[in-house]
mmCIF file of C-alpha atoms in Angstrom:
data_model
loop_
_atom_site.group_PDB
_atom_site.id
_atom_site.type_symbol
_atom_site.label_atom_id
_atom_site.label_comp_id
_atom_site.label_asym_id
_atom_site.label_seq_id
_atom_site.Cartn_x
_atom_site.Cartn_y
_atom_site.Cartn_z
ATOM 1 C CA UNK S 1 196.748 85.175 217.615
ATOM 2 C CA UNK S 2 196.346 83.880 221.793
ATOM 3 C CA UNK S 3 199.115 83.880 224.098
ATOM 4 C CA UNK S 4 201.591 80.936 224.910
ATOM 5 C CA UNK S 5 199.838 80.678 228.349
ATOM 6 C CA UNK S 6 196.618 80.927 227.297
ATOM 7 C CA UNK S 7 197.010 78.342 224.968
ATOM 8 C CA UNK S 8 199.247 75.945 227.540
ATOM 9 C CA UNK S 9 196.555 76.588 230.701
ATOM 10 C CA UNK S 10 194.061 75.302 227.185
ATOM 11 C CA UNK S 11 196.011 71.846 226.710
ATOM 12 C CA UNK S 12 196.346 71.483 230.197
ATOM 13 C CA UNK S 13 192.352 71.320 231.014
ATOM 14 C CA UNK S 14 191.927 69.339 227.575
ATOM 15 C CA UNK S 15 194.283 66.598 228.707
ATOM 16 C CA UNK S 16 192.425 66.429 232.377
ATOM 17 C CA UNK S 17 189.088 65.974 230.817
ATOM 18 C CA UNK S 18 189.920 63.175 228.296
ATOM 19 C CA UNK S 19 191.063 61.629 231.277
ATOM 20 C CA UNK S 20 187.673 61.769 232.991
ATOM 21 C CA UNK S 21 186.079 60.474 229.319
ATOM 22 C CA UNK S 22 189.177 57.734 229.181
ATOM 23 C CA UNK S 23 188.197 56.770 233.135
ATOM 24 C CA UNK S 24 184.165 57.195 231.819
ATOM 25 C CA UNK S 25 184.506 54.728 229.097
ATOM 26 C CA UNK S 26 186.458 52.413 230.402
ATOM 27 C CA UNK S 27 183.619 51.852 233.652
ATOM 28 C CA UNK S 28 181.268 51.954 231.255
ATOM 29 C CA UNK S 29 183.461 49.131 229.525
ATOM 30 C CA UNK S 30 182.812 46.596 232.309
ATOM 31 C CA UNK S 31 179.324 47.569 232.990
ATOM 32 C CA UNK S 32 178.721 46.364 229.263
ATOM 33 C CA UNK S 33 180.010 42.842 229.995
ATOM 34 C CA UNK S 34 178.397 42.745 233.490
ATOM 35 C CA UNK S 35 174.992 43.722 231.652
ATOM 36 C CA UNK S 36 175.634 41.364 228.955
ATOM 37 C CA UNK S 37 176.152 38.535 230.900
ATOM 38 C CA UNK S 38 172.489 39.627 233.299
ATOM 39 C CA UNK S 39 171.108 40.266 229.635
ATOM 40 C CA UNK S 40 172.563 35.431 228.772
ATOM 41 C CA UNK S 41 170.898 34.566 232.209
ATOM 42 C CA UNK S 42 167.711 35.501 232.212
ATOM 43 C CA UNK S 43 168.064 33.778 228.702
ATOM 44 C CA UNK S 44 167.037 30.430 229.886
ATOM 45 C CA UNK S 45 163.124 31.694 232.100
ATOM 46 C CA UNK S 46 162.490 33.387 229.310
ATOM 47 C CA UNK S 47 162.456 30.766 226.929
ATOM 48 C CA UNK S 48 161.651 28.692 229.673
ATOM 49 C CA UNK S 49 158.218 30.123 230.488
ATOM 50 C CA UNK S 50 157.827 30.974 226.517
ATOM 51 C CA UNK S 51 157.385 27.406 226.014
ATOM 52 C CA UNK S 52 154.881 26.180 228.111
ATOM 53 C CA UNK S 53 152.686 29.482 228.071
ATOM 54 C CA UNK S 54 153.137 28.848 224.313
ATOM 55 C CA UNK S 55 152.591 24.854 224.280
ATOM 56 C CA UNK S 56 149.474 26.024 226.976
ATOM 57 C CA UNK S 57 147.635 28.160 224.470
ATOM 58 C CA UNK S 58 148.509 26.151 220.983
ATOM 59 C CA UNK S 59 147.592 22.377 223.293
ATOM 60 C CA UNK S 60 144.189 23.108 223.896
ATOM 61 C CA UNK S 61 142.362 26.453 221.796
ATOM 62 C CA UNK S 62 139.464 26.601 224.029
ATOM 63 C CA UNK S 63 142.264 28.216 226.904
ATOM 64 C CA UNK S 64 141.219 31.869 227.166
ATOM 65 C CA UNK S 65 142.057 34.127 229.678
ATOM 66 C CA UNK S 66 141.577 38.252 229.511
ATOM 67 C CA UNK S 67 145.837 38.726 229.842
ATOM 68 C CA UNK S 68 144.915 36.955 226.014
ATOM 69 C CA UNK S 69 142.366 38.612 224.642
ATOM 70 C CA UNK S 70 141.739 42.036 223.008
ATOM 71 C CA UNK S 71 139.693 44.475 223.489
ATOM 72 C CA UNK S 72 138.822 48.173 222.046
ATOM 73 C CA UNK S 73 141.052 50.269 223.271
ATOM 74 C CA UNK S 74 139.714 52.994 225.331
ATOM 75 C CA UNK S 75 143.089 54.164 226.641
ATOM 76 C CA UNK S 76 146.900 52.949 226.793
ATOM 77 C CA UNK S 77 149.574 52.563 228.761
ATOM 78 C CA UNK S 78 153.833 53.001 227.918
ATOM 79 C CA UNK S 79 155.940 51.886 229.938
ATOM 80 C CA UNK S 80 159.186 54.065 228.907
ATOM 81 C CA UNK S 81 162.592 52.879 230.139
ATOM 82 C CA UNK S 82 165.328 55.553 229.860
ATOM 83 C CA UNK S 83 168.825 55.899 231.791
ATOM 84 C CA UNK S 84 169.371 58.658 234.954
ATOM 85 C CA UNK S 85 171.839 59.672 234.125
ATOM 86 C CA UNK S 86 173.012 61.606 230.552
ATOM 87 C CA UNK S 87 176.084 61.498 228.511
ATOM 88 C CA UNK S 88 175.000 58.953 226.685
ATOM 89 C CA UNK S 89 174.894 60.202 223.312
ATOM 90 C CA UNK S 90 171.949 60.170 221.719
ATOM 91 C CA UNK S 91 170.648 57.475 224.077
ATOM 92 C CA UNK S 92 167.246 59.036 225.956
ATOM 93 C CA UNK S 93 166.959 61.566 223.545
ATOM 94 C CA UNK S 94 165.958 58.808 220.657
ATOM 95 C CA UNK S 95 163.093 56.999 222.893
ATOM 96 C CA UNK S 96 162.109 60.047 224.284
ATOM 97 C CA UNK S 97 161.669 60.823 220.579
ATOM 98 C CA UNK S 98 160.481 58.079 219.635
ATOM 99 C CA UNK S 99 157.452 57.549 222.406
ATOM 100 C CA UNK S 100 155.891 61.481 222.301
ATOM 101 C CA UNK S 101 156.091 60.951 218.054
ATOM 102 C CA UNK S 102 153.618 57.795 218.437
ATOM 103 C CA UNK S 103 151.948 59.533 220.833
ATOM 104 C CA UNK S 104 150.675 62.674 218.843
ATOM 105 C CA UNK S 105 150.073 60.194 216.171
ATOM 106 C CA UNK S 106 147.860 57.853 217.866
ATOM 107 C CA UNK S 107 146.004 59.923 220.646
ATOM 108 C CA UNK S 108 144.368 63.129 220.531
ATOM 109 C CA UNK S 109 144.323 64.276 223.965
ATOM 110 C CA UNK S 110 146.267 63.801 226.457
ATOM 111 C CA UNK S 111 143.255 61.500 228.560
ATOM 112 C CA UNK S 112 144.406 58.768 226.283
ATOM 113 C CA UNK S 113 146.895 57.274 227.519
ATOM 114 C CA UNK S 114 149.269 57.340 230.651
ATOM 115 C CA UNK S 115 152.620 56.403 231.129
ATOM 116 C CA UNK S 116 154.625 54.770 233.802
ATOM 117 C CA UNK S 117 158.895 55.517 233.338
ATOM 118 C CA UNK S 118 161.298 54.408 234.675
ATOM 119 C CA UNK S 119 164.498 56.772 234.169
ATOM 120 C CA UNK S 120 164.753 60.056 235.445
ATOM 121 C CA UNK S 121 165.385 61.260 232.015
ATOM 122 C CA UNK S 122 162.403 59.910 230.664
ATOM 123 C CA UNK S 123 159.878 61.034 233.683
ATOM 124 C CA UNK S 124 161.941 64.266 233.793
ATOM 125 C CA UNK S 125 161.299 65.303 230.077
ATOM 126 C CA UNK S 126 158.220 62.894 229.616
ATOM 127 C CA UNK S 127 156.410 64.455 232.786
ATOM 128 C CA UNK S 128 157.325 68.390 232.243
ATOM 129 C CA UNK S 129 155.592 67.937 228.150
ATOM 130 C CA UNK S 130 152.828 67.476 230.255
ATOM 131 C CA UNK S 131 152.140 64.262 230.478
ATOM 132 C CA UNK S 132 150.055 61.814 233.300
ATOM 133 C CA UNK S 133 153.149 59.383 234.413
ATOM 134 C CA UNK S 134 151.096 57.290 236.616
ATOM 135 C CA UNK S 135 154.471 55.821 238.189
ATOM 136 C CA UNK S 136 158.084 55.928 237.630
ATOM 137 C CA UNK S 137 160.950 53.844 239.315
ATOM 138 C CA UNK S 138 164.919 55.721 239.354
ATOM 139 C CA UNK S 139 167.120 55.823 240.627
ATOM 140 C CA UNK S 140 167.598 51.834 239.846
ATOM 141 C CA UNK S 141 171.649 50.237 239.494
ATOM 142 C CA UNK S 142 173.402 49.175 237.466
ATOM 143 C CA UNK S 143 173.402 45.368 237.663
ATOM 144 C CA UNK S 144 169.116 45.589 238.412
ATOM 145 C CA UNK S 145 167.730 42.398 240.012
ATOM 146 C CA UNK S 146 164.340 41.400 239.456
ATOM 147 C CA UNK S 147 163.644 42.506 242.942
ATOM 148 C CA UNK S 148 163.954 46.135 241.689
ATOM 149 C CA UNK S 149 161.371 46.232 239.038
ATOM 150 C CA UNK S 150 159.160 44.201 240.583
ATOM 151 C CA UNK S 151 156.898 47.009 241.554
ATOM 152 C CA UNK S 152 156.642 48.795 238.902
ATOM 153 C CA UNK S 153 155.993 45.636 236.467
ATOM 154 C CA UNK S 154 153.507 44.343 238.953
ATOM 155 C CA UNK S 155 151.499 47.304 239.148
ATOM 156 C CA UNK S 156 151.593 48.081 235.155
ATOM 157 C CA UNK S 157 150.831 44.574 234.555
ATOM 158 C CA UNK S 158 147.800 44.300 237.039
ATOM 159 C CA UNK S 159 146.563 48.143 236.523
ATOM 160 C CA UNK S 160 145.801 45.970 232.773
ATOM 161 C CA UNK S 161 143.986 43.053 235.060
ATOM 162 C CA UNK S 162 142.484 46.156 236.721
ATOM 163 C CA UNK S 163 140.331 47.060 233.465
ATOM 164 C CA UNK S 164 142.099 50.337 233.581
ATOM 165 C CA UNK S 165 143.639 50.504 230.006
ATOM 166 C CA UNK S 166 143.414 48.003 227.163
ATOM 167 C CA UNK S 167 147.319 48.095 225.835
ATOM 168 C CA UNK S 168 150.747 48.045 227.057
ATOM 169 C CA UNK S 169 153.470 49.224 225.672
ATOM 170 C CA UNK S 170 157.146 49.347 226.210
ATOM 171 C CA UNK S 171 159.866 51.461 224.277
ATOM 172 C CA UNK S 172 163.655 50.677 224.900
ATOM 173 C CA UNK S 173 166.208 50.152 223.434
ATOM 174 C CA UNK S 174 167.574 47.327 222.317
ATOM 175 C CA UNK S 175 170.877 46.006 222.228
ATOM 176 C CA UNK S 176 172.520 45.091 218.336
ATOM 177 C CA UNK S 177 175.985 45.414 219.521
ATOM 178 C CA UNK S 178 178.509 47.661 220.867
ATOM 179 C CA UNK S 179 178.278 50.499 218.470
ATOM 180 C CA UNK S 180 174.344 49.630 217.928
ATOM 181 C CA UNK S 181 171.443 50.307 219.489
ATOM 182 C CA UNK S 182 167.908 50.385 218.108
ATOM 183 C CA UNK S 183 164.141 52.084 219.858
ATOM 184 C CA UNK S 184 161.948 49.354 220.028
ATOM 185 C CA UNK S 185 158.619 49.192 220.333
ATOM 186 C CA UNK S 186 156.771 46.344 221.998
ATOM 187 C CA UNK S 187 153.441 45.293 223.005
ATOM 188 C CA UNK S 188 153.585 43.958 225.949
ATOM 189 C CA UNK S 189 149.382 42.925 226.705
ATOM 190 C CA UNK S 190 147.560 41.945 226.004
ATOM 191 C CA UNK S 191 149.375 38.929 224.546
ATOM 192 C CA UNK S 192 148.239 37.350 221.323
ATOM 193 C CA UNK S 193 151.148 36.243 219.482
ATOM 194 C CA UNK S 194 152.093 33.660 221.579
ATOM 195 C CA UNK S 195 153.715 31.315 218.470
ATOM 196 C CA UNK S 196 155.770 27.557 220.004
ATOM 197 C CA UNK S 197 159.491 28.335 220.163
ATOM 198 C CA UNK S 198 160.026 24.585 220.108
ATOM 199 C CA UNK S 199 158.935 20.611 219.987
ATOM 200 C CA UNK S 200 155.199 21.058 222.178
ATOM 201 C CA UNK S 201 155.112 18.867 224.481
ATOM 202 C CA UNK S 202 151.658 17.893 225.581
ATOM 203 C CA UNK S 203 150.902 18.585 229.696
ATOM 204 C CA UNK S 204 148.759 17.668 232.544
ATOM 205 C CA UNK S 205 147.419 20.760 233.590
ATOM 206 C CA UNK S 206 147.153 20.331 237.863
ATOM 207 C CA UNK S 207 143.999 22.148 238.208
ATOM 208 C CA UNK S 208 143.395 23.299 235.619
ATOM 209 C CA UNK S 209 145.601 25.106 232.158
ATOM 210 C CA UNK S 210 142.966 28.309 233.927
ATOM 211 C CA UNK S 211 144.019 28.342 237.064
ATOM 212 C CA UNK S 212 147.640 27.554 235.791
ATOM 213 C CA UNK S 213 147.660 30.667 232.974
ATOM 214 C CA UNK S 214 145.697 32.721 235.959
ATOM 215 C CA UNK S 215 149.171 32.360 237.957
ATOM 216 C CA UNK S 216 151.575 32.012 234.371
ATOM 217 C CA UNK S 217 150.665 35.414 231.626
ATOM 218 C CA UNK S 218 151.559 38.589 234.715
ATOM 219 C CA UNK S 219 155.720 36.306 235.460
ATOM 220 C CA UNK S 220 155.563 36.038 231.987
ATOM 221 C CA UNK S 221 154.266 39.361 231.168
ATOM 222 C CA UNK S 222 156.719 40.710 233.844
ATOM 223 C CA UNK S 223 159.566 38.956 232.961
ATOM 224 C CA UNK S 224 158.934 41.048 229.616
ATOM 225 C CA UNK S 225 159.309 43.460 231.166
ATOM 226 C CA UNK S 226 162.401 42.715 233.472
ATOM 227 C CA UNK S 227 163.751 41.437 229.845
ATOM 228 C CA UNK S 228 162.844 44.772 228.151
ATOM 229 C CA UNK S 229 165.166 46.629 231.346
ATOM 230 C CA UNK S 230 168.015 43.913 230.751
ATOM 231 C CA UNK S 231 168.333 45.396 227.124
ATOM 232 C CA UNK S 232 168.088 48.406 228.377
ATOM 233 C CA UNK S 233 170.473 48.907 230.764
ATOM 234 C CA UNK S 234 173.142 47.149 228.079
ATOM 235 C CA UNK S 235 172.233 49.711 225.499
ATOM 236 C CA UNK S 236 172.790 52.153 228.075
ATOM 237 C CA UNK S 237 176.699 51.355 229.587
ATOM 238 C CA UNK S 238 176.494 50.528 225.436
ATOM 239 C CA UNK S 239 175.663 54.629 224.150
ATOM 240 C CA UNK S 240 176.988 56.141 227.300
ATOM 241 C CA UNK S 241 181.064 53.968 226.093
ATOM 242 C CA UNK S 242 180.803 55.146 222.420
ATOM 243 C CA UNK S 243 179.636 58.960 223.028
ATOM 244 C CA UNK S 244 182.563 58.768 225.847
ATOM 245 C CA UNK S 245 184.764 57.111 223.729
ATOM 246 C CA UNK S 246 183.907 59.497 220.493
ATOM 247 C CA UNK S 247 184.875 62.156 223.303
ATOM 248 C CA UNK S 248 188.091 60.987 224.384
ATOM 249 C CA UNK S 249 189.228 60.987 220.543
ATOM 250 C CA UNK S 250 187.975 64.641 220.202
ATOM 251 C CA UNK S 251 190.041 65.427 223.370
ATOM 252 C CA UNK S 252 193.862 64.074 221.599
ATOM 253 C CA UNK S 253 192.174 65.449 217.778
ATOM 254 C CA UNK S 254 191.831 69.119 219.312
ATOM 255 C CA UNK S 255 195.386 68.357 222.399
ATOM 256 C CA UNK S 256 197.190 67.799 218.958
ATOM 257 C CA UNK S 257 195.936 71.065 217.114
ATOM 258 C CA UNK S 258 196.561 73.001 220.639
ATOM 259 C CA UNK S 259 200.009 71.602 220.336
ATOM 260 C CA UNK S 260 200.861 73.143 217.006
ATOM 261 C CA UNK S 261 200.357 76.598 217.466
ATOM 262 C CA UNK S 262 200.933 76.266 220.840
ATOM 263 C CA UNK S 263 204.338 75.131 218.505
ATOM 264 C CA UNK S 264 204.061 77.283 216.238
ATOM 265 C CA UNK S 265 203.641 80.477 218.586
ATOM 266 C CA UNK S 266 207.075 79.731 220.278
ATOM 267 C CA UNK S 267 208.173 79.574 217.029
ATOM 268 C CA UNK S 268 207.529 83.725 215.954
ATOM 269 C CA UNK S 269 208.841 84.431 220.336
ATOM 270 C CA UNK S 270 212.293 82.908 219.670
ATOM 271 C CA UNK S 271 212.494 84.272 216.024
ATOM 272 C CA UNK S 272 211.091 88.032 216.561
ATOM 273 C CA UNK S 273 213.722 87.866 220.061
ATOM 274 C CA UNK S 274 216.118 86.820 217.085
ATOM 275 C CA UNK S 275 215.500 89.847 214.875
ATOM 276 C CA UNK S 276 215.829 91.899 218.099
ATOM 277 C CA UNK S 277 219.484 91.074 218.556
ATOM 278 C CA UNK S 278 220.472 90.816 215.671
ATOM 279 C CA UNK S 279 218.640 94.137 214.905
ATOM 280 C CA UNK S 280 220.055 95.743 218.442
ATOM 281 C CA UNK S 281 223.940 94.579 217.466
ATOM 282 C CA UNK S 282 223.004 96.146 214.130
ATOM 283 C CA UNK S 283 222.544 99.704 215.426
ATOM 284 C CA UNK S 284 225.253 99.101 217.473
ATOM 285 C CA UNK S 285 227.963 99.563 214.394
ATOM 286 C CA UNK R 1 168.001 4.373 241.262
ATOM 287 C CA UNK R 2 167.083 6.065 238.770
ATOM 288 C CA UNK R 3 168.178 9.996 238.990
ATOM 289 C CA UNK R 4 165.722 12.756 237.221
ATOM 290 C CA UNK R 5 166.800 16.425 236.360
ATOM 291 C CA UNK R 6 165.988 19.513 238.215
ATOM 292 C CA UNK R 7 166.844 22.491 237.095
ATOM 293 C CA UNK R 8 165.558 25.828 239.253
ATOM 294 C CA UNK R 9 165.512 30.054 237.142
ATOM 295 C CA UNK R 10 164.524 32.607 238.674
ATOM 296 C CA UNK R 11 165.101 35.929 236.183
ATOM 297 C CA UNK R 12 168.222 36.977 237.773
ATOM 298 C CA UNK R 13 169.739 33.032 236.254
ATOM 299 C CA UNK R 14 169.575 29.841 237.326
ATOM 300 C CA UNK R 15 170.216 28.798 241.047
ATOM 301 C CA UNK R 16 169.802 24.920 240.783
ATOM 302 C CA UNK R 17 170.853 22.510 238.076
ATOM 303 C CA UNK R 18 171.339 18.589 239.179
ATOM 304 C CA UNK R 19 170.359 15.296 238.687
ATOM 305 C CA UNK R 20 167.707 14.027 241.375
ATOM 306 C CA UNK R 21 166.228 11.139 243.151
ATOM 307 C CA UNK R 22 163.194 11.999 243.810
ATOM 308 C CA UNK R 23 161.198 16.428 243.952
ATOM 309 C CA UNK R 24 158.391 17.188 247.039
ATOM 310 C CA UNK R 25 156.816 20.369 246.054
ATOM 311 C CA UNK R 26 154.094 22.604 247.661
ATOM 312 C CA UNK R 27 151.227 23.654 244.066
ATOM 313 C CA UNK R 28 148.430 24.786 244.611
ATOM 314 C CA UNK R 29 146.750 21.149 244.680
ATOM 315 C CA UNK R 30 148.763 19.857 247.762
ATOM 316 C CA UNK R 31 152.387 18.669 248.277
ATOM 317 C CA UNK R 32 153.559 16.704 245.237
ATOM 318 C CA UNK R 33 156.520 14.386 244.752
ATOM 319 C CA UNK R 34 157.917 13.660 241.505
ATOM 320 C CA UNK R 35 159.882 10.792 240.129
ATOM 321 C CA UNK R 36 161.558 10.034 236.765
ATOM 322 C CA UNK R 37 159.189 8.780 234.107
ATOM 323 C CA UNK R 38 156.290 11.159 236.027
ATOM 324 C CA UNK R 39 153.756 12.305 233.342
ATOM 325 C CA UNK R 40 154.279 15.796 231.383
ATOM 326 C CA UNK R 41 152.201 18.245 234.040
ATOM 327 C CA UNK R 42 152.202 21.952 234.550
ATOM 328 C CA UNK R 43 151.212 23.045 238.212
ATOM 329 C CA UNK R 44 151.561 25.998 240.054
ATOM 330 C CA UNK R 45 153.545 26.455 242.934
ATOM 331 C CA UNK R 46 152.804 27.869 246.508
ATOM 332 C CA UNK R 47 155.752 30.045 248.675
ATOM 333 C CA UNK R 48 156.655 27.002 250.047
ATOM 334 C CA UNK R 49 159.562 23.728 250.394
ATOM 335 C CA UNK R 50 160.871 22.299 247.726
ATOM 336 C CA UNK R 51 162.626 18.960 248.886
ATOM 337 C CA UNK R 52 164.957 17.626 246.315
ATOM 338 C CA UNK R 53 165.887 13.592 247.736
ATOM 339 C CA UNK R 54 169.438 12.230 246.258
ATOM 340 C CA UNK R 55 170.778 9.240 247.843
ATOM 341 C CA UNK R 56 170.660 9.475 251.154
ATOM 342 C CA UNK R 57 170.470 12.908 251.697
ATOM 343 C CA UNK R 58 168.047 15.608 250.876
ATOM 344 C CA UNK R 59 168.422 19.098 249.636
ATOM 345 C CA UNK R 60 166.399 22.165 250.511
ATOM 346 C CA UNK R 61 165.845 25.300 247.950
ATOM 347 C CA UNK R 62 162.874 28.202 249.358
ATOM 348 C CA UNK R 63 160.681 28.958 246.078
ATOM 349 C CA UNK R 64 158.682 31.779 246.000
ATOM 350 C CA UNK R 65 155.214 30.667 243.490
ATOM 351 C CA UNK R 66 155.812 30.320 240.290
ATOM 352 C CA UNK R 67 155.591 27.261 238.717
ATOM 353 C CA UNK R 68 156.980 24.305 237.817
ATOM 354 C CA UNK R 69 157.253 21.886 234.565
ATOM 355 C CA UNK R 70 157.655 18.530 234.393
ATOM 356 C CA UNK R 71 158.954 15.749 231.828
ATOM 357 C CA UNK R 72 160.048 12.579 231.706
ATOM 358 C CA UNK R 73 163.262 13.237 232.755
ATOM 359 C CA UNK R 74 163.194 16.701 233.550
ATOM 360 C CA UNK R 75 162.126 19.216 236.248
ATOM 361 C CA UNK R 76 161.782 22.948 235.381
ATOM 362 C CA UNK R 77 161.041 25.214 237.956
ATOM 363 C CA UNK R 78 159.931 28.695 237.549
ATOM 364 C CA UNK R 79 159.857 31.976 240.213
ATOM 365 C CA UNK R 80 160.249 34.738 240.438
ATOM 366 C CA UNK R 81 162.686 34.331 243.397
ATOM 367 C CA UNK R 82 163.986 31.208 244.758
ATOM 368 C CA UNK R 83 167.524 29.986 246.297
ATOM 369 C CA UNK R 84 168.770 26.949 247.924
ATOM 370 C CA UNK R 85 169.284 26.862 251.867
ATOM 371 C CA UNK R 86 172.880 27.378 252.110
ATOM 372 C CA UNK R 87 172.598 30.794 250.320
ATOM 373 C CA UNK R 88 169.930 32.012 252.044
ATOM 374 C CA UNK R 89 170.664 35.741 254.215
ATOM 375 C CA UNK R 90 168.023 34.804 257.053
ATOM 376 C CA UNK R 91 169.772 38.211 258.763
ATOM 377 C CA UNK R 92 167.679 40.348 256.144
ATOM 378 C CA UNK R 93 164.594 37.801 255.992
ATOM 379 C CA UNK R 94 163.684 38.147 259.381
ATOM 380 C CA UNK R 95 164.541 41.338 259.087
ATOM 381 C CA UNK R 96 161.809 41.474 256.216
ATOM 382 C CA UNK R 97 159.432 38.776 258.666
ATOM 383 C CA UNK R 98 159.481 42.454 261.427
ATOM 384 C CA UNK R 99 158.629 44.664 258.989
ATOM 385 C CA UNK R 100 155.617 42.589 257.450
ATOM 386 C CA UNK R 101 154.276 41.857 260.830
ATOM 387 C CA UNK R 102 154.180 45.539 261.323
ATOM 388 C CA UNK R 103 152.328 46.240 258.359
ATOM 389 C CA UNK R 104 150.145 43.952 259.326
ATOM 390 C CA UNK R 105 148.952 45.276 262.238
ATOM 391 C CA UNK R 106 148.340 49.033 261.369
ATOM 392 C CA UNK R 107 144.589 48.816 259.295
ATOM 393 C CA UNK R 108 145.688 49.243 255.281
ATOM 394 C CA UNK R 109 143.648 49.299 252.577
ATOM 395 C CA UNK R 110 143.265 45.530 251.403
ATOM 396 C CA UNK R 111 146.231 45.789 248.803
ATOM 397 C CA UNK R 112 148.790 46.577 250.527
ATOM 398 C CA UNK R 113 147.810 44.119 253.330
ATOM 399 C CA UNK R 114 147.676 41.260 250.830
ATOM 400 C CA UNK R 115 151.214 42.569 249.848
ATOM 401 C CA UNK R 116 152.565 42.031 253.219
ATOM 402 C CA UNK R 117 150.822 39.442 253.882
ATOM 403 C CA UNK R 118 152.789 37.359 250.908
ATOM 404 C CA UNK R 119 156.146 39.589 252.108
ATOM 405 C CA UNK R 120 155.690 37.474 255.729
ATOM 406 C CA UNK R 121 154.704 34.729 253.804
ATOM 407 C CA UNK R 122 157.602 35.118 251.604
ATOM 408 C CA UNK R 123 159.826 35.657 254.934
ATOM 409 C CA UNK R 124 158.735 32.498 257.160
ATOM 410 C CA UNK R 125 158.802 30.351 254.225
ATOM 411 C CA UNK R 126 163.410 31.179 253.723
ATOM 412 C CA UNK R 127 163.792 31.447 257.436
ATOM 413 C CA UNK R 128 162.239 28.172 258.118
ATOM 414 C CA UNK R 129 163.939 26.466 254.967
ATOM 415 C CA UNK R 130 167.482 27.840 256.362
ATOM 416 C CA UNK R 131 167.166 26.172 259.581
ATOM 417 C CA UNK R 132 165.964 22.913 257.738
ATOM 418 C CA UNK R 133 162.550 22.726 259.992
ATOM 419 C CA UNK R 134 160.287 21.234 257.400
#
């Protein structure tokens, strides 16, 4: 059996660890609240832009735009949104696994696809597999603003418009609730399934529907990416909070068991001492 | 006087939401004044100022591109970034203008040149809106 001092130091160190995990849990909970609010602030913008795109697309059947046309797929782009740090349970590995699974299924060689990586963990893991990463964005703040993601989003959309690749998928964790996040694959471009969400007014277009789509569609695609990032951030904080909560719970369990064996060892030592004293006294008689 | 509801929405959240008498915005084809009861219209915006007239006062907002959606009783401006005059960080805008000018002076590839030009336009627009010189 371990000595009393060993057990004692183990208890102290476990207690310190649990203090840290507890603090991290609370920090993540606060960040999750903020992230949820950010995601809520984004909803009106997304709804509105979707409304207008849908009403233009459904209102005049003859409008077309390169971003709405499906072309034969020669090359695919994947935009992978992960976190910069670990300690968030299976948050990062779930996404990376899903991406690699799809890539292995769809593509025979590494020349058929490119990757945009948001987040350090995803970038490092995918780069290690030898995949082509054309751009990455790391060190995003916990509450990202649109300006933080604008460059990579514009590049991803711009390269599609230039014909570098023929479709873009993004991978992120969709925030379902504080304890559940789902790996989601979403097609960003081409925009094929835009459905009107509610009542659509018949608009006048100034100067023309085509000119408006020219401005609107890139903006729409970029906001899809930003929306996914906000969703992913909320999931990240939620996943980290859950992971830290279970770490804290495990630490509490461990401390309870250690304290039990500590008390047992102490009791055994006392009993032994008494036996020795009694034995010594009996020997004197 | 009749009023029309105006909201300016960006990805980072709503910027402005109120009733005004008249909205003047710079669209791709030129300046456009919108009064209550306007026919439903969609128009792309240029980097420029949006003037919001209410009674005798005028509020200014710097809008960086995006587009404008008009319905008879509501105007929505959707832009990737927009600020009201009082929310503009003018020191930052001046800094950005300087950076963009420096970049324009070095001859670079076309795309970099274009981006620097747009950055300069945005910065100058912010400064002008902040100073109210429209």
